[in-house]
CSV table of C-alpha atoms in Angstrom, one decimal:
chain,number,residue,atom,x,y,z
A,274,UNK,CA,100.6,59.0,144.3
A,275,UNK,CA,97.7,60.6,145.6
A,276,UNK,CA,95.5,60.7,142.9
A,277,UNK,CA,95.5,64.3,142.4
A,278,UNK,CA,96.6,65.3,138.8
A,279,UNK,CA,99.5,67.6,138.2
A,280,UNK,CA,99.7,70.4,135.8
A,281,UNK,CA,100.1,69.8,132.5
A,282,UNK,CA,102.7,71.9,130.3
A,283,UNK,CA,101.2,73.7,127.5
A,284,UNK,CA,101.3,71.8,123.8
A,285,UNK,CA,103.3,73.7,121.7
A,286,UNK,CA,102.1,76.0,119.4
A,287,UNK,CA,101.9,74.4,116.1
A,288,UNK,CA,103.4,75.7,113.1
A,289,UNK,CA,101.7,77.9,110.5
A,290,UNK,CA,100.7,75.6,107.6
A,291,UNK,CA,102.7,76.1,104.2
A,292,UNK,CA,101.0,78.1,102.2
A,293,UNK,CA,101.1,78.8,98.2
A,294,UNK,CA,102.4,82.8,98.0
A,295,UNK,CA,103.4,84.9,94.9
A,296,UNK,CA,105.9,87.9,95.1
A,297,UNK,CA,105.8,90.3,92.8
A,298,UNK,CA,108.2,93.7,92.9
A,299,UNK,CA,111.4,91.8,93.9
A,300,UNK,CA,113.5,95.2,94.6
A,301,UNK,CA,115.6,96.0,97.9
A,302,UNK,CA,112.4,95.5,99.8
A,303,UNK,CA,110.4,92.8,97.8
A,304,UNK,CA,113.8,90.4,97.1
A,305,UNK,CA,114.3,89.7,100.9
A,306,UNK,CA,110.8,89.6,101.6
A,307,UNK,CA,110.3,87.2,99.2
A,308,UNK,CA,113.3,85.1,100.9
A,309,UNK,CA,111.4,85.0,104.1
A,310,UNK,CA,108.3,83.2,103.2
A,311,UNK,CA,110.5,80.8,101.6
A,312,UNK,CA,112.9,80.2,104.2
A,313,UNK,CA,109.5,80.3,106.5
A,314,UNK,CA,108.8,76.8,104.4
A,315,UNK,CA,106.0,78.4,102.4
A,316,UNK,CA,105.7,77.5,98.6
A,317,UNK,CA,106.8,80.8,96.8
A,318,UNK,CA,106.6,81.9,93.3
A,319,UNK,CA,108.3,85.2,92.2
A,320,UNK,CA,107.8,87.6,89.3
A,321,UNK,CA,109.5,91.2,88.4
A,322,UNK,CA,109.5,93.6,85.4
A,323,UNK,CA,113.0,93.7,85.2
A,324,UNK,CA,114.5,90.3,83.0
A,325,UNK,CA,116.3,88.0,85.2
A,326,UNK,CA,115.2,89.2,88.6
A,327,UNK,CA,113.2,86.5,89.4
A,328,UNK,CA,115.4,83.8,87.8
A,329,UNK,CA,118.1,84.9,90.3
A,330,UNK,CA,116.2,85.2,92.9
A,331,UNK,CA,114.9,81.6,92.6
A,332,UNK,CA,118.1,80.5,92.0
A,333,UNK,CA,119.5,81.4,95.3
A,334,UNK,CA,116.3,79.8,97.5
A,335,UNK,CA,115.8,76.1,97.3
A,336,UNK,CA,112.0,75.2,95.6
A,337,UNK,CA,111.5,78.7,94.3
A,338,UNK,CA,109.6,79.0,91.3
A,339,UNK,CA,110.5,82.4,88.8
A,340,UNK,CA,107.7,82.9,86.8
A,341,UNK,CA,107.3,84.6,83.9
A,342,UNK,CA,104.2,86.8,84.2
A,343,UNK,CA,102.2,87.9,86.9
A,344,UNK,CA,99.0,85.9,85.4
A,345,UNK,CA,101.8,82.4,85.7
A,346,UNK,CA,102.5,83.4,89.1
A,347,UNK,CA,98.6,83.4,90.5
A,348,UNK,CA,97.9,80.2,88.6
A,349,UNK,CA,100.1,79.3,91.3
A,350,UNK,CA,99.5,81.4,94.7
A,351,UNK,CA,96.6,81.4,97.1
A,352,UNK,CA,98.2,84.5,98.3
A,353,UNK,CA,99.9,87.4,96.4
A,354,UNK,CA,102.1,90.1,98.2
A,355,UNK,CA,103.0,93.4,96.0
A,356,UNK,CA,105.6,95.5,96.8
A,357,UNK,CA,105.2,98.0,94.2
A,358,UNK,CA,105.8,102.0,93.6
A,359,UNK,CA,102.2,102.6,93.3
A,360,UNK,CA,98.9,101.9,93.1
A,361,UNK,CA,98.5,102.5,89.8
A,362,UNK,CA,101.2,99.6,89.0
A,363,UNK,CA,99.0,97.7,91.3
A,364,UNK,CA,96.4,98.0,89.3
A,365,UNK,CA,98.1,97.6,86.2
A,366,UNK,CA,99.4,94.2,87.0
A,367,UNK,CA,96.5,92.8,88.7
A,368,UNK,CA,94.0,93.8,85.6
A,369,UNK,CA,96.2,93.6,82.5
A,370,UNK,CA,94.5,91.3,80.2
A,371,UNK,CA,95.8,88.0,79.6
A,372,UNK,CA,99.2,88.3,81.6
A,373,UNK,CA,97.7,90.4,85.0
A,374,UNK,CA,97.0,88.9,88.3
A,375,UNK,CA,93.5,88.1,87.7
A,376,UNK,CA,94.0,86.4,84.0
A,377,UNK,CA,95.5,83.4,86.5
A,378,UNK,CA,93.7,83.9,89.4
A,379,UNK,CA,90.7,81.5,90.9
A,380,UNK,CA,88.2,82.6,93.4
A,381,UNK,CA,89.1,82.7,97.4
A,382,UNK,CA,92.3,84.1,95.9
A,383,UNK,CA,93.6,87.7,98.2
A,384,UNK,CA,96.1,90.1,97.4
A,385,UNK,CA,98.6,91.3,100.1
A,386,UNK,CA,100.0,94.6,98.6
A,387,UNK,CA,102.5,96.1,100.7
A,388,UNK,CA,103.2,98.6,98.7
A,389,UNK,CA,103.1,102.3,99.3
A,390,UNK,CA,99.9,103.1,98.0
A,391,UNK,CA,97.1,105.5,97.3
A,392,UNK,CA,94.2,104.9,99.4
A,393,UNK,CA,91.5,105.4,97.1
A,394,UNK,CA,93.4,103.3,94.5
A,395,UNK,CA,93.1,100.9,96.9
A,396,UNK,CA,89.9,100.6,97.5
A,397,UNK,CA,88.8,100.7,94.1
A,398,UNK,CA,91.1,97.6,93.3
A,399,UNK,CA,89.6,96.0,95.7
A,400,UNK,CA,86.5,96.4,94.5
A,401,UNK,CA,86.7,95.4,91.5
A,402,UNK,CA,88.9,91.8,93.0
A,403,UNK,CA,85.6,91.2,95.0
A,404,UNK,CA,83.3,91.0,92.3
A,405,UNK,CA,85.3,87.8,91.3
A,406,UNK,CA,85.4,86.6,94.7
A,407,UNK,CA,89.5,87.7,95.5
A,408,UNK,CA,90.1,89.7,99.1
A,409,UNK,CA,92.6,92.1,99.1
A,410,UNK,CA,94.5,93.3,102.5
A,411,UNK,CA,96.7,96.6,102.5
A,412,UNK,CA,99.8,96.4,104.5
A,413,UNK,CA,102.3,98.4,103.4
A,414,UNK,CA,105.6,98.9,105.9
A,415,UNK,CA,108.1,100.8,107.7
A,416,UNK,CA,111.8,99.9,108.1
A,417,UNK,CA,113.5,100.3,105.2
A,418,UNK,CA,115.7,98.0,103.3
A,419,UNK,CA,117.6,97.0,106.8
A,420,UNK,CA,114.4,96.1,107.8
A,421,UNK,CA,113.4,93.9,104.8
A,422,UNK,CA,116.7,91.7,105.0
A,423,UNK,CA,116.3,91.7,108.5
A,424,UNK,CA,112.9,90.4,108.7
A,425,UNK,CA,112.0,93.0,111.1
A,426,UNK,CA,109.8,95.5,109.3
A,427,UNK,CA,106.6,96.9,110.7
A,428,UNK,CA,103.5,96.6,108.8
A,429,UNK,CA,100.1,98.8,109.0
A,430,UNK,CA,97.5,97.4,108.1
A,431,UNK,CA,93.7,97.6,106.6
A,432,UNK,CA,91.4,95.1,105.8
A,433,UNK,CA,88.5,93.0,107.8
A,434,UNK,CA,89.7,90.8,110.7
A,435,UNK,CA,89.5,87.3,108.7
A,436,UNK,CA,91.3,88.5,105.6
A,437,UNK,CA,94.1,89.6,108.5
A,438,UNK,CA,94.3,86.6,110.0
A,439,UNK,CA,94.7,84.6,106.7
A,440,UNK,CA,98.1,86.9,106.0
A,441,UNK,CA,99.4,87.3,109.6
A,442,UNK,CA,101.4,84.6,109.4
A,443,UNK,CA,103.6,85.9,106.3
A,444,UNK,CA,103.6,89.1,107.7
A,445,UNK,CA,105.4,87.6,110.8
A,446,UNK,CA,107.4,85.8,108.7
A,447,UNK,CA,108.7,89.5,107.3
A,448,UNK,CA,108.6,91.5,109.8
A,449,UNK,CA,108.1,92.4,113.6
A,450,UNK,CA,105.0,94.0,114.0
A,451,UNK,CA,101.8,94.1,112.7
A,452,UNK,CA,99.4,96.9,113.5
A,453,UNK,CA,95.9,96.5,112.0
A,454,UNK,CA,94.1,100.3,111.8
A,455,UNK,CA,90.9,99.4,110.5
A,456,UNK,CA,89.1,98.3,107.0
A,457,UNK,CA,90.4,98.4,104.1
A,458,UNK,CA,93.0,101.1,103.0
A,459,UNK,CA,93.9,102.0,106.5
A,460,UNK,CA,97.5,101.2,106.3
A,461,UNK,CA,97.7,102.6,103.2
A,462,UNK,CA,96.6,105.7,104.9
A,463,UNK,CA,98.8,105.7,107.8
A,464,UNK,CA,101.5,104.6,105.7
A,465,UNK,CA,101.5,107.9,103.6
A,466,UNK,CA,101.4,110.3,107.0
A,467,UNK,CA,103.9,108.7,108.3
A,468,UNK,CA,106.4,109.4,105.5
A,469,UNK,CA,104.9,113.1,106.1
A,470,UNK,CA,105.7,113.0,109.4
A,471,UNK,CA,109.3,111.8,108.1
A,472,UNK,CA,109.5,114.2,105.3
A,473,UNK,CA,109.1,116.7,107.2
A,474,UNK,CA,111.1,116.3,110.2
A,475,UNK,CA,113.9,115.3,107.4
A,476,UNK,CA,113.7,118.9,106.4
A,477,UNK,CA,113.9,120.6,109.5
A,478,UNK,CA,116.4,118.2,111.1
A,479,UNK,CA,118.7,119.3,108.2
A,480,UNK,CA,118.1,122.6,108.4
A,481,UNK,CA,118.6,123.5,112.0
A,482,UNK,CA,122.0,121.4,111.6
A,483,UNK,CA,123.0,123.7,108.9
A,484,UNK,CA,122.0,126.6,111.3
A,485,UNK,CA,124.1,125.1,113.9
A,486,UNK,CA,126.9,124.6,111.3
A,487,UNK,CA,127.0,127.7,110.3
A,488,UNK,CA,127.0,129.0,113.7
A,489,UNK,CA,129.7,127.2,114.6
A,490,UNK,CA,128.8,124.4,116.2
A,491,UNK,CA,130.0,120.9,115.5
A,492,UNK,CA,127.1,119.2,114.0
A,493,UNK,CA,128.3,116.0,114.9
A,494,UNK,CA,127.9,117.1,118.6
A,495,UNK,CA,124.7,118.4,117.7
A,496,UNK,CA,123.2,115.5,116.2
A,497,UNK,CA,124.3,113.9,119.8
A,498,UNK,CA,122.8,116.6,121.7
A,499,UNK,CA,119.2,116.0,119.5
A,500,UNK,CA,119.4,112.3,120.0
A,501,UNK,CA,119.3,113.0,124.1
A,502,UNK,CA,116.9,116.0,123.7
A,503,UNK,CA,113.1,116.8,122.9
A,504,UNK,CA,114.6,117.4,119.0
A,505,UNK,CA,115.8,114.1,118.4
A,506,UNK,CA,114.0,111.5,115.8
A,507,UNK,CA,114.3,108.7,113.5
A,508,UNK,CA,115.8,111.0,111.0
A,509,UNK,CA,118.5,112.4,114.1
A,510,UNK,CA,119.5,109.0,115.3
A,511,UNK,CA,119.7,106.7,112.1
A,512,UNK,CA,120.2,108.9,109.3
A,513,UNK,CA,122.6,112.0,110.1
A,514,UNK,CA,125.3,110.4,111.5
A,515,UNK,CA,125.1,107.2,109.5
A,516,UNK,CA,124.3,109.2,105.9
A,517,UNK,CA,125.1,112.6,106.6
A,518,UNK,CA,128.5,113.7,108.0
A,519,UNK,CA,130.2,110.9,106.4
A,520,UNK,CA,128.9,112.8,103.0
A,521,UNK,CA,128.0,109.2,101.6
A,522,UNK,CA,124.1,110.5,101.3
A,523,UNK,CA,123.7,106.8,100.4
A,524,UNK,CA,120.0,106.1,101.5
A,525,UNK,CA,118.5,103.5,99.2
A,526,UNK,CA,115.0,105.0,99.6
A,527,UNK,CA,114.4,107.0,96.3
A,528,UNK,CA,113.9,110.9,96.8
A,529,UNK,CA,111.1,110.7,94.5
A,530,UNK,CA,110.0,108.2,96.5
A,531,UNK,CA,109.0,110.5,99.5
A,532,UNK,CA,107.8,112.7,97.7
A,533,UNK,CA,105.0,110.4,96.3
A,534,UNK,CA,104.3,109.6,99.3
A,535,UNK,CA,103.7,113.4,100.1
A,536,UNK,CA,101.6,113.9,97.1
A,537,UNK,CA,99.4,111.0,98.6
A,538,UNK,CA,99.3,112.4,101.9
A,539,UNK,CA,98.1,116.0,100.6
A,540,UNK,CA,95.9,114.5,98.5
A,541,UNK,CA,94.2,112.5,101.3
A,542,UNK,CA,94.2,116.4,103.0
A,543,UNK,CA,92.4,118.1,99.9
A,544,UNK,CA,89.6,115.0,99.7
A,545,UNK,CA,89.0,115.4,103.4
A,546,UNK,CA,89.0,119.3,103.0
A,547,UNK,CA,91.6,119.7,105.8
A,548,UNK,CA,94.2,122.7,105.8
A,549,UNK,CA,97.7,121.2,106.5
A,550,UNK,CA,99.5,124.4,105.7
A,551,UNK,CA,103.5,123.1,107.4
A,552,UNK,CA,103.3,119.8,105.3
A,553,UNK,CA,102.6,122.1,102.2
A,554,UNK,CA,105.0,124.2,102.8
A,555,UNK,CA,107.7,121.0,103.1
A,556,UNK,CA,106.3,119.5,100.3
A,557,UNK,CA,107.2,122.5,98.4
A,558,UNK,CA,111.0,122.3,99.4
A,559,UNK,CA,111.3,118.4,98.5
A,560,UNK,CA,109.3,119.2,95.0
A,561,UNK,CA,111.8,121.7,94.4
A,562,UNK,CA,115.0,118.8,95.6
A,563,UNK,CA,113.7,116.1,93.4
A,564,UNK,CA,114.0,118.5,90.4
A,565,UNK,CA,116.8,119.6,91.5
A,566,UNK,CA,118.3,116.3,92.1
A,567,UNK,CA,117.4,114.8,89.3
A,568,UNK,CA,116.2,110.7,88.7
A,569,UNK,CA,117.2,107.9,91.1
A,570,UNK,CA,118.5,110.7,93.9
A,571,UNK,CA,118.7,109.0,97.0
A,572,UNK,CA,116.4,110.8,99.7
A,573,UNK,CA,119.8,111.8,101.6
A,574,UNK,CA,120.5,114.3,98.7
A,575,UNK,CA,117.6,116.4,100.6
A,576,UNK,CA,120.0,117.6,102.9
A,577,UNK,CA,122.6,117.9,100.2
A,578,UNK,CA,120.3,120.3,98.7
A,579,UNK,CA,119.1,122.0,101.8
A,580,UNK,CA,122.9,122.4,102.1
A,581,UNK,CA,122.9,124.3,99.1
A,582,UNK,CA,120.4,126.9,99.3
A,583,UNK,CA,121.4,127.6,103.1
A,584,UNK,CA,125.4,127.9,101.5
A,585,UNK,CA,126.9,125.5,104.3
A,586,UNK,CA,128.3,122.0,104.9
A,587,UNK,CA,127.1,120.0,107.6
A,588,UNK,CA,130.3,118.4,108.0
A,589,UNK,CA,132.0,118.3,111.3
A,590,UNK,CA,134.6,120.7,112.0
A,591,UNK,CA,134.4,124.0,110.5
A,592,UNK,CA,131.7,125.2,108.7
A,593,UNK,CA,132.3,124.6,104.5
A,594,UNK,CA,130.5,127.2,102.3
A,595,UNK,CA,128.6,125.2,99.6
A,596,UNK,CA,127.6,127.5,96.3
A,597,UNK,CA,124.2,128.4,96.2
A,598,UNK,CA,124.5,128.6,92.6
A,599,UNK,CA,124.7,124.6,92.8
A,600,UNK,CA,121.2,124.1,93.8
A,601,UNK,CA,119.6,125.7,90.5
């Protein structure tokens, strides 16, 4: 040997230390998440509104614990992730005296809610968590169920750059990427454009295939044609095909869902006293679905209903007049 050193490989990166997380909201999305940060090797507590959610859950991941109120559940978390339908069940759960977040919580606690959320609920939860000494981070996601049991959701996020760090290792654990868009109630922000952005192109998507339809064209061959063009989307190449022409309209994703997230958006629009005239205009349409629909309606039955008031099918083959009567 000469004496001069060789290179030295790199140590391995070591592994994110366990930490003590609560789940509450253990639906399609917040059940697999939840499985995650166990199987991650973090120390996971779980709570839901409905009886015997979290008891199953546990039941199925080794060193789970099911608690029985949200307060039980932060006696025992450092962290608490929400997946919830709003932010006014957020604040409900973290406030509610003697069995809310906070009634178990100790300082240097921080809530992750990855719900989708109003912005300016947000912030005022957050608020009020600080004056006890408890950080909050807003990450709510994109990739719908699929994308919760397959760990591979996409997460925007708000919040300052230490609080991030502290959760970026659960929100690895869920997902497969994390885009942090400022302070706090960022991703909350982006979160509810972005369901505009789908809303919307939902609505025209099904629309210009009932055109088609009607026309005559195949709308299977359509949807192909989209999917290679300047009109294709999300919506066009996992939705139409997949939800659509097989007429299961079978989207877990709750109708009502979207259009909360719409109301949010719009909302955000009035406050910053911006016109957004095309998203009003869609937003009026899905209103007028989810009444039509009725509770629980999947968001696929959009395009059942656009179906109905434009009288066709968009079922390959030849076009299928739909009533128009059935959309009232």
């Amino acid at each position: 040997m000469d004496g001069t050193s060789l290179p030295q490989p790199a140590p391995a990166p070591s592994a994110p230390a366990a930490l003590r997380v609560g789940v509450i909201g253990l639906g399609v999305m917040g059940g697999p998440m939840a499985g995650h940060l166990a199987r991650a090797g973090h120390a996971v507590a779980v709570h839901d509104a409905r009886r015997g959610a979290a008891e199953a859950l546990a039941a199925a991941h080794a060193g789970m614990r099911a608690c029985a109120s949200a307060a039980e559940l932060a006696a025992h978390s450092d962290i608490v992730v929400t997946m919830l339908p709003n932010g006014h069940v957020v604040r409900d759960v973290v406030f509610s005296e003697r069995t809310g977040l906070l009634a178990g919580w100790h300082a240097g606690a921080l809530l992750l809610d990855t719900s989708s959320a109003e912005p300016w609920l947000t912030r005022e939860t957050a608020d009020r968590l600080a004056a006890h000494g408890i950080a909050m981070v807003d990450a709510p996601v994109s990739g719908a169920a699929w994308g919760a049991e397959a760990a591979e959701l996409v997460f925007m996020v708000g919040g300052s750059a230490p609080d991030v760090a502290r959760v970026r290792p659960l929100l690895d654990a869920m997902g497969r990427a994390v885009f942090h868009l400022g302070a706090l109630g960022a991703g909350h922000t982006m979160k509810c454009l972005n369901n505009l952005v789908t809303a919307v192109t939902l609505a025209a998507t099904a629309e210009g295939l009932a055109l088609g339809t009607r026309a005559g064209l195949d709308p299977a061959a359509m949807t192909d044609v989209l999917n290679e063009s300047t009109g294709g989307s999300w919506v066009s190449r996992t939705h139409i095909h997949q939800r659509v022409l097989n007429r299961r309209f079978d989207d877990p994703f709750k109708l009502a869902l979207m259009r909360k997230d719409m109301d949010i958006a719009l909302g955000l629009a009035e406050a910053q006293q911006v016109a957004a005239p095309l998203s009003a205009a869609a937003h009026g349409l899905w209103q007028a679905a989810d009444q039509d629909r009725g509770p629980g309606a999947s968001v696929s039955e959009l395009v059942r209903w656009v179906e109905a008031q434009m009288g066709v099918e968009i079922r390959s083959g030849a076009a299928t007049d739909v009533p128009v009567a059935a959309a009232a």
